[in-house]
């Protein structure tokens, strides 16, 4: 094939992918139909395989309930309740983010989209947020790798512990990354401390500290100027005003 033709075909494919991704993003953020989320569990070690095999859709239901309740609180009457589906486990782990440069991020995003393309149905996934939830043995892993949610491609990679005792906290992390795919930004700074005011559940409380809940993208409950605690469950968090605006919940 002549070189100009090859380049033209490549450009057309890139334009199609870019257009589809942008359209998909607008479609999801318009909240005109139920937010569709597909959870694909991955056991990261032999010890987690049994736990992953026992997972049920009910393990994730509180995420849908939480988003529906928060939408109501923000008077988004037209927002239908999300649908979170649990898919069959994937045996191969997704690519891990490496490096911090811009090029690293681009390469990682493409590798993740290629992984998603190979392991999930193409047409059924259009307009659906795909979350790869990676289960780690709680005994063997002191700290988990960083989770992430990409707005481009509506993809998330979430690291959690394979333990019933951790389920409520896992759902906090999953919800945080899910909201990233919808356009929400982190609201914490150095040392994981939430940034005031947007990263606080009650930014205008008096006294300001200690807070009793976390803003979901602030990530932690601010206790003192230098200390913040990881919330136990979604009940200890809320979607703050900045996050609500970022995910397209406009004021009525
Ligand atoms: Zn985040």
CSV table of N, CA and C and ligand atoms in Angstrom, one decimal, residues 176-177 180 186 188 217, ligand 1:
chain,number,residue,atom,x,y,z
A,176,UNK,N,-14.5,6.3,44.3
A,176,UNK,CA,-13.5,7.4,44.0
A,176,UNK,C,-13.0,7.3,42.6
A,177,UNK,N,-12.6,6.1,42.2
A,177,UNK,CA,-12.0,5.9,40.8
A,177,UNK,C,-13.2,6.0,39.8
A,180,UNK,N,-13.7,9.5,39.1
A,180,UNK,CA,-12.6,10.0,38.2
A,180,UNK,C,-13.0,9.8,36.7
A,186,UNK,N,-9.0,14.9,41.9
A,186,UNK,CA,-8.6,14.7,43.2
A,186,UNK,C,-8.6,16.0,44.0
A,188,UNK,N,-7.0,16.3,47.2
A,188,UNK,CA,-6.1,16.2,48.3
A,188,UNK,C,-4.7,16.6,47.9
A,217,UNK,N,-13.7,12.8,46.8
A,217,UNK,CA,-12.5,13.0,46.1
A,217,UNK,C,-11.4,13.6,46.9
B,1,LIG,ZN1,-8.0,10.0,42.8
